[in-house]
CSV table of C-alpha atoms and ligand atoms in Angstrom, one decimal:
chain,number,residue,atom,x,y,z
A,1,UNK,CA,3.3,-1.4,-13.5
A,2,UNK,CA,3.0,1.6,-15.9
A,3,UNK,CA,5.6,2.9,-17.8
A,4,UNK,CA,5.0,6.9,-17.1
A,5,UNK,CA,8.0,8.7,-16.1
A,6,UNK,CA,8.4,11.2,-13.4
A,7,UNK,CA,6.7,13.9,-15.8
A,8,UNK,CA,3.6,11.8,-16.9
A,9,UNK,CA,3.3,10.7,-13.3
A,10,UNK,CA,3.4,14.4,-12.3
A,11,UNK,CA,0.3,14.8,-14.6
A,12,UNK,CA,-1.3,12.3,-13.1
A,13,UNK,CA,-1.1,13.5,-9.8
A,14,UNK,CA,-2.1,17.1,-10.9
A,15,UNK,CA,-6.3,15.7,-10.9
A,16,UNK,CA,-6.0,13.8,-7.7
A,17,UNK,CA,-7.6,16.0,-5.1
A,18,UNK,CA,-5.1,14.8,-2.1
A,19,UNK,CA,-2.6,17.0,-3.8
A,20,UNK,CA,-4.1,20.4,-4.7
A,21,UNK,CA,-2.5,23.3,-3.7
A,22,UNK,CA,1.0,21.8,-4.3
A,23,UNK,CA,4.2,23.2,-5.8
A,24,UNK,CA,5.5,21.9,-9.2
A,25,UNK,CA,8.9,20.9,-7.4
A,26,UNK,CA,6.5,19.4,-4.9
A,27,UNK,CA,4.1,17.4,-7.6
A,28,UNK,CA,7.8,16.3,-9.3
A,29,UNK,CA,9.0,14.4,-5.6
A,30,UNK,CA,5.8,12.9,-4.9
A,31,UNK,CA,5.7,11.4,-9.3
A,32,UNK,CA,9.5,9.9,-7.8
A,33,UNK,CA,7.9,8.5,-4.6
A,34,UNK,CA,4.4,7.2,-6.2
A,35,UNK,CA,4.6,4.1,-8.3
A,36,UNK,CA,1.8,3.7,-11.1
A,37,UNK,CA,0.1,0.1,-10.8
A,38,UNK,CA,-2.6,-1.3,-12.9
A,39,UNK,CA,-5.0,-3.7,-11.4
A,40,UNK,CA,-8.2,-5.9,-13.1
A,41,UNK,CA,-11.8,-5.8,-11.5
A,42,UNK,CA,-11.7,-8.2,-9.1
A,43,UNK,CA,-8.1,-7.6,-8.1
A,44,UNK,CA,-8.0,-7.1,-3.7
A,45,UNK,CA,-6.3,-4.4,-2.9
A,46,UNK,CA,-6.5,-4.5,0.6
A,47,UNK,CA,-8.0,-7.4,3.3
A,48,UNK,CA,-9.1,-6.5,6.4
A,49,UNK,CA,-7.1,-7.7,9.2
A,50,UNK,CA,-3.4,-8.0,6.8
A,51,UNK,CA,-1.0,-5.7,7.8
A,52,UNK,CA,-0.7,-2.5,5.2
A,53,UNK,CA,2.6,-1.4,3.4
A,54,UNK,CA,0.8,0.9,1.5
A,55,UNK,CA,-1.0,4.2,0.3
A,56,UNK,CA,-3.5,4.0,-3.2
A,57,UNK,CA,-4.6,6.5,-5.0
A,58,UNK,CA,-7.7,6.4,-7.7
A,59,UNK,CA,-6.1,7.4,-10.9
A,60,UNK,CA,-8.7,5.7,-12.8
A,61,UNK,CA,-11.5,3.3,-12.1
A,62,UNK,CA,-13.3,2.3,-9.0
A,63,UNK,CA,-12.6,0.7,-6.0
A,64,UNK,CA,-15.4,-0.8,-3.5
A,65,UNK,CA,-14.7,-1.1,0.4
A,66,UNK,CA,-16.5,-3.5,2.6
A,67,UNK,CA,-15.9,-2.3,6.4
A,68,UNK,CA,-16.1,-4.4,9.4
A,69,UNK,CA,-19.8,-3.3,10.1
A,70,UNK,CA,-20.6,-5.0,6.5
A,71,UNK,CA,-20.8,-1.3,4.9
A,72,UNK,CA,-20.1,-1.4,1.0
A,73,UNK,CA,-19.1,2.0,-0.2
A,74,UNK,CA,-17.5,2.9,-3.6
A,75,UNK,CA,-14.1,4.9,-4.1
A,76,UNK,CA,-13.5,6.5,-7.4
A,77,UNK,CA,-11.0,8.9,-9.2
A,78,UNK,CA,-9.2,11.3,-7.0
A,79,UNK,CA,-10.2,9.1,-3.3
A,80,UNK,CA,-7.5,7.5,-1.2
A,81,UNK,CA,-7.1,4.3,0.2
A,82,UNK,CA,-4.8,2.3,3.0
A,83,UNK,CA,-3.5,5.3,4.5
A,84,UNK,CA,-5.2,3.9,8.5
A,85,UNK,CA,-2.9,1.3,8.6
A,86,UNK,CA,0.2,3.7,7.7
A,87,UNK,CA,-1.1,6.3,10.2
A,88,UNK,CA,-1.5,4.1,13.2
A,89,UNK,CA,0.7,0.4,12.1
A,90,UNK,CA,-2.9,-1.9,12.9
A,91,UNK,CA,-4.1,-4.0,10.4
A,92,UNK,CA,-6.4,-3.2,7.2
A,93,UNK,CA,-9.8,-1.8,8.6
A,94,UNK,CA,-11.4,-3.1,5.3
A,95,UNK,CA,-11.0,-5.1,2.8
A,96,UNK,CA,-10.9,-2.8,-0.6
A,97,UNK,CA,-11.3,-4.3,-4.0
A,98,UNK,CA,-11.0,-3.2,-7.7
A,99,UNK,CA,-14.7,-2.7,-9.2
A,100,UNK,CA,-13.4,-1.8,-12.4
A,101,UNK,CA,-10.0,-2.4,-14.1
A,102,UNK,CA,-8.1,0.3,-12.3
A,103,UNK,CA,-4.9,2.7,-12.3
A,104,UNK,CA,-3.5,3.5,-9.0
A,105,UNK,CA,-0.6,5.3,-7.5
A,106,UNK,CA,0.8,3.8,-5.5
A,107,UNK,CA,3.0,5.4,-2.1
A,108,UNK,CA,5.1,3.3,0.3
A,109,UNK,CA,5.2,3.5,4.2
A,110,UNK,CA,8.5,5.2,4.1
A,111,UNK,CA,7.6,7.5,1.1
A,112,UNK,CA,4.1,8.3,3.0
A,113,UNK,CA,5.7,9.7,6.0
A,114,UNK,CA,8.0,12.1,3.7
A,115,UNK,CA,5.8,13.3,2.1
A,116,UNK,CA,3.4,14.3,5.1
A,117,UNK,CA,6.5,16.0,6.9
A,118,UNK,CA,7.1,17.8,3.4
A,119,UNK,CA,3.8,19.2,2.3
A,120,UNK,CA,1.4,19.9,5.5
A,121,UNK,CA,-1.1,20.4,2.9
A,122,UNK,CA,-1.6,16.9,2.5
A,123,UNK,CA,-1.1,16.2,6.0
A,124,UNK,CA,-4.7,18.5,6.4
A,125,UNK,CA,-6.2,16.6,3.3
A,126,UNK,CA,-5.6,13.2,5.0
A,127,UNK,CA,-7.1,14.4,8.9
A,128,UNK,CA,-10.3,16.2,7.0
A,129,UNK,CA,-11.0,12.9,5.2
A,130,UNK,CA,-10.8,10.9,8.3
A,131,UNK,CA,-12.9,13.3,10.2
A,132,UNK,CA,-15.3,12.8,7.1
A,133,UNK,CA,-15.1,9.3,7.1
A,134,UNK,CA,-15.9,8.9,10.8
A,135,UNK,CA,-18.8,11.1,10.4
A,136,UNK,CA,-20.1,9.1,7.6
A,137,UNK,CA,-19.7,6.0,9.9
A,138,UNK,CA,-20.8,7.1,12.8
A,139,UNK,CA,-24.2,8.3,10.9
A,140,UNK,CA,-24.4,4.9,9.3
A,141,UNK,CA,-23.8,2.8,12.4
A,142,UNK,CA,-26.7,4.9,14.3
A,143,UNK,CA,-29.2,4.1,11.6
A,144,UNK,CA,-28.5,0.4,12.8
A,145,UNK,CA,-31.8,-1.4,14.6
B,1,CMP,P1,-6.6,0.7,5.9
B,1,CMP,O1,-7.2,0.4,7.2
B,1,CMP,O2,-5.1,0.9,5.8
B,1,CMP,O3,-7.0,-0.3,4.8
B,1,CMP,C1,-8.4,-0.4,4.4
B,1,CMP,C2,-8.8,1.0,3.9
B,1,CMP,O4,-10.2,1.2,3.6
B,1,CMP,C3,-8.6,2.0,5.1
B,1,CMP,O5,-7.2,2.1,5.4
B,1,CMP,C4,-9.3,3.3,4.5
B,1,CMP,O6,-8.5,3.9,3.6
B,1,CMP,C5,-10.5,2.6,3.8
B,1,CMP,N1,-11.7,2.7,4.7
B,1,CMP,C6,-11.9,2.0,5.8
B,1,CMP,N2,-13.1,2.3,6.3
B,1,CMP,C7,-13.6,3.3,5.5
B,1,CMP,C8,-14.8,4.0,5.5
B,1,CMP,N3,-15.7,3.9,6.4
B,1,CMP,N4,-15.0,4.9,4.5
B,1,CMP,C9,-14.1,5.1,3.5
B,1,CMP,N5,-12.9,4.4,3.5
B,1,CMP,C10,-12.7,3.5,4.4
């Protein structure tokens, strides 16, 4: 766990692309809500198929995901991770390990859903991801044989 405080957390969150936009008093709730976690390369983040408590966010470092398909794609700073399983309550998608030691915020089922009912901007950050995402997979799976 780090040690930041609300302020240094509030930092923190000011380079993560998920929260641009935001209000001060806004970036001040979310550093109470987020915890700051350290993890080693190596470290799992998230398996596929376990349920998911959890939200990360990419402070520092990077994270790689291996999807169901067998994909490998790398996360780095500012990128989000775990939200699918808060969203819809079905297990991990992917399994998502540290490739680098890594800081991560980290945001709690409970915490995740106030903060989308408090700052729609985030809300729209999440959905234009996702629509991103299954773009990206969709494109991948029809270069498949
Ligand atoms: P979740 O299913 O909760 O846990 C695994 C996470 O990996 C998932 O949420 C997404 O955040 C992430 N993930 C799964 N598939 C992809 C993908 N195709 N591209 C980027 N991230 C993904």
């Amino acid at each position: 766990m780090g040690l930041r405080g609300p302020t240094g957390k509030a930092a923190l969150l000011r380079k993560v692309r998920l929260f641009e936009g935001l209000s001060d008093r806004q970036f001040q709730q979310i550093a109470r809500l987020a915890d700051e976690v350290d993890a080693p390369a190596g470290k799992v983040l998230a398996r596929a198929g376990d349920t998911g408590r959890e939200m990360f966010i990419i402070v520092e470092g990077q994270a790689s995901v291996t999807t169901s398909q067998r994909r490998t794609l790398q996360l780095g700073i500012g990128d989000f991770f775990g939200e699918m399983s808060l969203l819809d309550g079905g297990p991990r998608s992917a399994t998502v390990e540290a490739a680098t030691p890594m800081r991560l915020l980290v945001i709690g089922q409970r915490e995740f859903f106030v903060l989308l009912a408090e700052a729609p901007l985030i809300s729209k950050c999440i959905m234009r991801t996702l629509s991103q995402r299954l773009r990206k997979a969709d494109a991948a799976f029809s270069m498949c044989p």
